[in-house]
Coordinates of C-alpha atoms in Angstrom, one line a residue:
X1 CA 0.0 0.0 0.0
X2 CA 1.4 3.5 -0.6
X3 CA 3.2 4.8 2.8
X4 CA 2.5 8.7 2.5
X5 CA 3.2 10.4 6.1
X6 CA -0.7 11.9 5.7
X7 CA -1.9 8.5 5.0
X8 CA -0.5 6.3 7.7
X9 CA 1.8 5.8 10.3
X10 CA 4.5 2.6 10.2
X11 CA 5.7 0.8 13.5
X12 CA 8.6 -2.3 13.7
X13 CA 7.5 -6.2 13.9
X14 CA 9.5 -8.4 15.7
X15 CA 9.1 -11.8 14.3
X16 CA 9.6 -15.2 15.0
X17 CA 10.2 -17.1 12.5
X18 CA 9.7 -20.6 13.7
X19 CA 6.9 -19.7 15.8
X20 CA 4.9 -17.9 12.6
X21 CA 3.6 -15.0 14.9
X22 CA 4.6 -11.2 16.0
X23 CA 6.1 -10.9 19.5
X24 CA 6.0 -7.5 20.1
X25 CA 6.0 -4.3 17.9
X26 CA 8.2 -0.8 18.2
X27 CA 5.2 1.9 17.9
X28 CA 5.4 5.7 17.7
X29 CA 3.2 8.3 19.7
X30 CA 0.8 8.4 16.5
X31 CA 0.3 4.4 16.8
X32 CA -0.4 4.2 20.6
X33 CA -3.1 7.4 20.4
X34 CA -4.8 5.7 17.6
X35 CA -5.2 2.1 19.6
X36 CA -6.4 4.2 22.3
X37 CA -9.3 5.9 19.8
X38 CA -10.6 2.8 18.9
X39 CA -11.7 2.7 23.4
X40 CA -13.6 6.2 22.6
X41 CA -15.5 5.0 19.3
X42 CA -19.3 4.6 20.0
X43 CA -20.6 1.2 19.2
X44 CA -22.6 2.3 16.3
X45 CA -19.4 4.0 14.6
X46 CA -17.6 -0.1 15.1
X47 CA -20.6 -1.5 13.2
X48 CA -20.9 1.4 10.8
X49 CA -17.1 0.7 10.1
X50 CA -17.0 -3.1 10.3
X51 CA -19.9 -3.2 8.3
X52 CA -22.9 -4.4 9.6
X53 CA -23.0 -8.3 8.1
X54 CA -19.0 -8.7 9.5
X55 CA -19.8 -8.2 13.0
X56 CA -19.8 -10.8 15.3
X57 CA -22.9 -11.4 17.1
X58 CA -26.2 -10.3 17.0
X59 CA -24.9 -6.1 17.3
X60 CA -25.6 -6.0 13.4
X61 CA -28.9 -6.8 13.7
X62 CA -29.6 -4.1 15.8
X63 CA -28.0 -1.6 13.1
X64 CA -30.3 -3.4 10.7
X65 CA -33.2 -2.3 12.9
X66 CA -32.6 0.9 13.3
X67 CA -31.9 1.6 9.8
X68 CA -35.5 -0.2 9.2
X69 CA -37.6 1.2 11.4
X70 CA -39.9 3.8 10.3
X71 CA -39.5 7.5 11.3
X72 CA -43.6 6.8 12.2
X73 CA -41.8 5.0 15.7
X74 CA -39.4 7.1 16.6
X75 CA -39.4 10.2 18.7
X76 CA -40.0 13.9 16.9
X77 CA -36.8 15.5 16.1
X78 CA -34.6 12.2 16.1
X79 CA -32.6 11.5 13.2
X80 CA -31.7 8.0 12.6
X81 CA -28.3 9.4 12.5
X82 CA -27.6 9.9 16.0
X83 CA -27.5 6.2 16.7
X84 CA -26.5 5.1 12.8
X85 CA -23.1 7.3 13.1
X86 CA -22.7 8.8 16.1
X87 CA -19.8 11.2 17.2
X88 CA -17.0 9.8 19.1
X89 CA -17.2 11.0 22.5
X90 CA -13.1 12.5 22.0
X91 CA -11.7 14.4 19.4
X92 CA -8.3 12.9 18.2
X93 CA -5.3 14.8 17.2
X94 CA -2.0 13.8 15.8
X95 CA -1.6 11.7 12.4
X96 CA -4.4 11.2 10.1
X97 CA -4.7 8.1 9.9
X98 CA -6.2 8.6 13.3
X99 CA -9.3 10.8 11.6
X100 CA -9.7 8.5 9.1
X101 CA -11.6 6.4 11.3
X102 CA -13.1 8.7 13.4
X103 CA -14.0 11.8 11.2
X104 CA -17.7 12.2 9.8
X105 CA -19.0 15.2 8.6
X106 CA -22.7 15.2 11.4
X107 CA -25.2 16.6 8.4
X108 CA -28.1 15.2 10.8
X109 CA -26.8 16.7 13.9
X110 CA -29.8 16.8 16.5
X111 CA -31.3 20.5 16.8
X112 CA -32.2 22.6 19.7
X113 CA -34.6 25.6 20.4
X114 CA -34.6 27.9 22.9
X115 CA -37.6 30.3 24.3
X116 CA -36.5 33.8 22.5
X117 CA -38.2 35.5 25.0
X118 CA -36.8 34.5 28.5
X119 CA -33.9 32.0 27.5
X120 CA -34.8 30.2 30.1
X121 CA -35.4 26.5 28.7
X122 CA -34.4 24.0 26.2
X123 CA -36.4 21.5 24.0
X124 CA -35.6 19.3 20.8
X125 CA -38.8 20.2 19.6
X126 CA -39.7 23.5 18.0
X127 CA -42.7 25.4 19.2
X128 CA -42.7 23.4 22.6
X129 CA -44.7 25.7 25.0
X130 CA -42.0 27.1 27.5
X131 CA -42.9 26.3 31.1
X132 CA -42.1 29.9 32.2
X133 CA -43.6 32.4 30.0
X134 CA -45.8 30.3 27.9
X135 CA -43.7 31.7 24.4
X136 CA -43.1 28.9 22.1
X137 CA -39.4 27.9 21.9
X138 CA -38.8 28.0 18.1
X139 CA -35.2 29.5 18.1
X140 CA -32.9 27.4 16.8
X141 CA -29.4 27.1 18.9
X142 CA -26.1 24.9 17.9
X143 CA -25.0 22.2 20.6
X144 CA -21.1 22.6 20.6
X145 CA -19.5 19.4 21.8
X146 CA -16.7 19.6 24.2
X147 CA -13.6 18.5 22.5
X148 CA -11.2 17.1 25.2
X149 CA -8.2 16.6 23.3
X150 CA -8.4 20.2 22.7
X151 CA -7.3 20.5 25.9
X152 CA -4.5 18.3 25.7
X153 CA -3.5 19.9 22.5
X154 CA -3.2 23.3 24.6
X155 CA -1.0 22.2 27.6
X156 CA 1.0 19.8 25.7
X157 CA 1.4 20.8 22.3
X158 CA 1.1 17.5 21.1
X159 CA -2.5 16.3 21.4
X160 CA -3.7 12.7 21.3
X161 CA -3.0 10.7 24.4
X162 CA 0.1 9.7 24.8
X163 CA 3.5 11.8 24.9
X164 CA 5.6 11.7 21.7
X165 CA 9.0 11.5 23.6
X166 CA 8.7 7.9 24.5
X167 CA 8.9 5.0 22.3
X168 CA 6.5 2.4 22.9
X169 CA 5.9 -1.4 22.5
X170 CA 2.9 -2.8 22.0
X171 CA 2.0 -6.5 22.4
X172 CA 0.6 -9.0 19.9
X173 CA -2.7 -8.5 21.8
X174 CA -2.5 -4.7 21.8
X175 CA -1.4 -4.4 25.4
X176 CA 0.8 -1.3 25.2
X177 CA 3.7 -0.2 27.5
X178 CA 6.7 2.1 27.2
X179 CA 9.9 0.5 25.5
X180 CA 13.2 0.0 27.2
X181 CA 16.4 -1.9 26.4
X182 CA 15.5 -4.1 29.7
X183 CA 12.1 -4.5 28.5
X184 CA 13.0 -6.0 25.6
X185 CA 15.3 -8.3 26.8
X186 CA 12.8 -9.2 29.7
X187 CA 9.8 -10.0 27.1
X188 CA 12.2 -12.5 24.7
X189 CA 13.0 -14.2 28.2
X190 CA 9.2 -14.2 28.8
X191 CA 8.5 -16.1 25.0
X192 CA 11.6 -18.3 25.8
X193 CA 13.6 -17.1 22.6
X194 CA 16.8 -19.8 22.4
X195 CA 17.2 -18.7 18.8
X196 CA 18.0 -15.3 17.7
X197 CA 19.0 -15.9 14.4
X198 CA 14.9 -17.5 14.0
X199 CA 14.1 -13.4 14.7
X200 CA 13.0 -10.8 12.0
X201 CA 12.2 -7.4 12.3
X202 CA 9.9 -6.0 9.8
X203 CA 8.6 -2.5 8.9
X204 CA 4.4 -2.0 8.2
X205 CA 2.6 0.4 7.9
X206 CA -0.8 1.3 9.2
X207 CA -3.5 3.1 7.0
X208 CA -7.1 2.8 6.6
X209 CA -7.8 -0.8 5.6
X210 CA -5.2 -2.1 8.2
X211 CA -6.7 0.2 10.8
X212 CA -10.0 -1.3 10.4
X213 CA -8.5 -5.0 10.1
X214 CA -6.6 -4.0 13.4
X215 CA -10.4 -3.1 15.0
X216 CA -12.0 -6.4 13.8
X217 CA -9.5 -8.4 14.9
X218 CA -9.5 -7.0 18.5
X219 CA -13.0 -7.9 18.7
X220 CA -12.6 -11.6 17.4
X221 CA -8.8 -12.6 18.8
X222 CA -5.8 -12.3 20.8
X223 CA -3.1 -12.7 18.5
X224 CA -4.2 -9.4 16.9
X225 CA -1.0 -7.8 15.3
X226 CA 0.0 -11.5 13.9
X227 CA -3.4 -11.7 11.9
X228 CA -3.5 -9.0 10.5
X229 CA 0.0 -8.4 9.4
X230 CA 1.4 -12.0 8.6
X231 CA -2.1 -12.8 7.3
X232 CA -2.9 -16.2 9.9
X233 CA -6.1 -17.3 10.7
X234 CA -7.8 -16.4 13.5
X235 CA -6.9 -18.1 17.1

């Protein structure tokens, strides 16, 4: 796949060999704050993503119903929208790989009308009687969503989650830690390495497709950087 900087971020295999699996991977800042986006991605966005008929378990269905139902059912004011492709609850900066996955332009967002004449109260549904002054509340207002990483962004000068000093490691079932010499050494004792010559280290990268094989395979396996990068089945 083409390995453009704006496209997608790479990170370091290590390999065995012998054993036909990944041990552990080197990962950049960029690679840690996107595994940590895929914990602040609503469960509608996963199946949205995933597509519907690829999930595992009956969550699909569910999609399917929604997507079925007839607006006749649902509350005034709702948009299908809000539950088809909601927003992620966190705003990630950093590489854009990361907004790949996360960024969806909200043409449906849900609206809000105020009373123009006390600004008192709030309702999703125009020309809702306010309770104090009895004036209909048919203003239309914007909700703005908090953005948190904004914050982060501000005091840090970074964004994302993580800092961007630190290489990090992250295990073959996406457990993430920061790398060390020691560390390295300590997790080949902890896989019982005898051969070091059976070791390869190897260079992918991750874009779109292998960011959304990386979030189906966390949700079906353990060995998730193995499957998706050396191609073996499921475990």
């Amino acid at each position: 796949m083409a390995t453009s900087n704006t496209t997608s971020v790479s990170l370091k295999l290590l390999i065995d060999t012998k054993g036909g699996k990944v041990l552990f991977a080197e990962a950049s800042k960029d690679v840690v704050d996107f595994l940590f986006t895929l914990l602040s991605l609503p469960v509608g966005t996963v199946i949205r993503l995933l597509s519907k008929d690829a999930m595992v378990g009956t969550l699909g269905k569910l999609y399917e119903s929604v997507e079925n139902i007839s607006y006749t059912y649902l509350q005034p004011n709702l948009k299908k929208d809000t539950l088809l492709k909601p927003k992620a609850a966190v705003a990630v900066a950093g590489s854009n790989i990361l907004l790949l996955l996360t960024n969806d332009v909200d043409s449906n967002a849900k609206q809000f009308y105020i009373c123009a004449k006390c600004n008192r109260h709030i309702s999703d549904v125009s020309g809702t009687v306010c309770p104090s002054c009895r004036y209909p509340m048919s203003t239309q207002v914007t909700y703005v969503c908090p953005q948190a990483s904004s914050t982060v962004a501000a005091t840090s000068g970074e964004g994302g989650y993580v800092k961007g000093v630190v290489t990090y490691m992250i295990m073959d079932n996406l457990e993430v830690k920061p790398m060390s010499t020691i560390s390295s050494i300590a997790m080949l004792n902890q896989f019982n390495v005898k051969e070091v010559g059976a070791l390869e280290e190897k260079v992918v990268y991750l874009g779109m497709d292998e960011g959304l094989k990386l979030l189906k395979a966390s949700l079906e396996t353990s060995t998730v950087l193995t499957n998706v990068f050396l191609g073996n089945k499921m475990a």
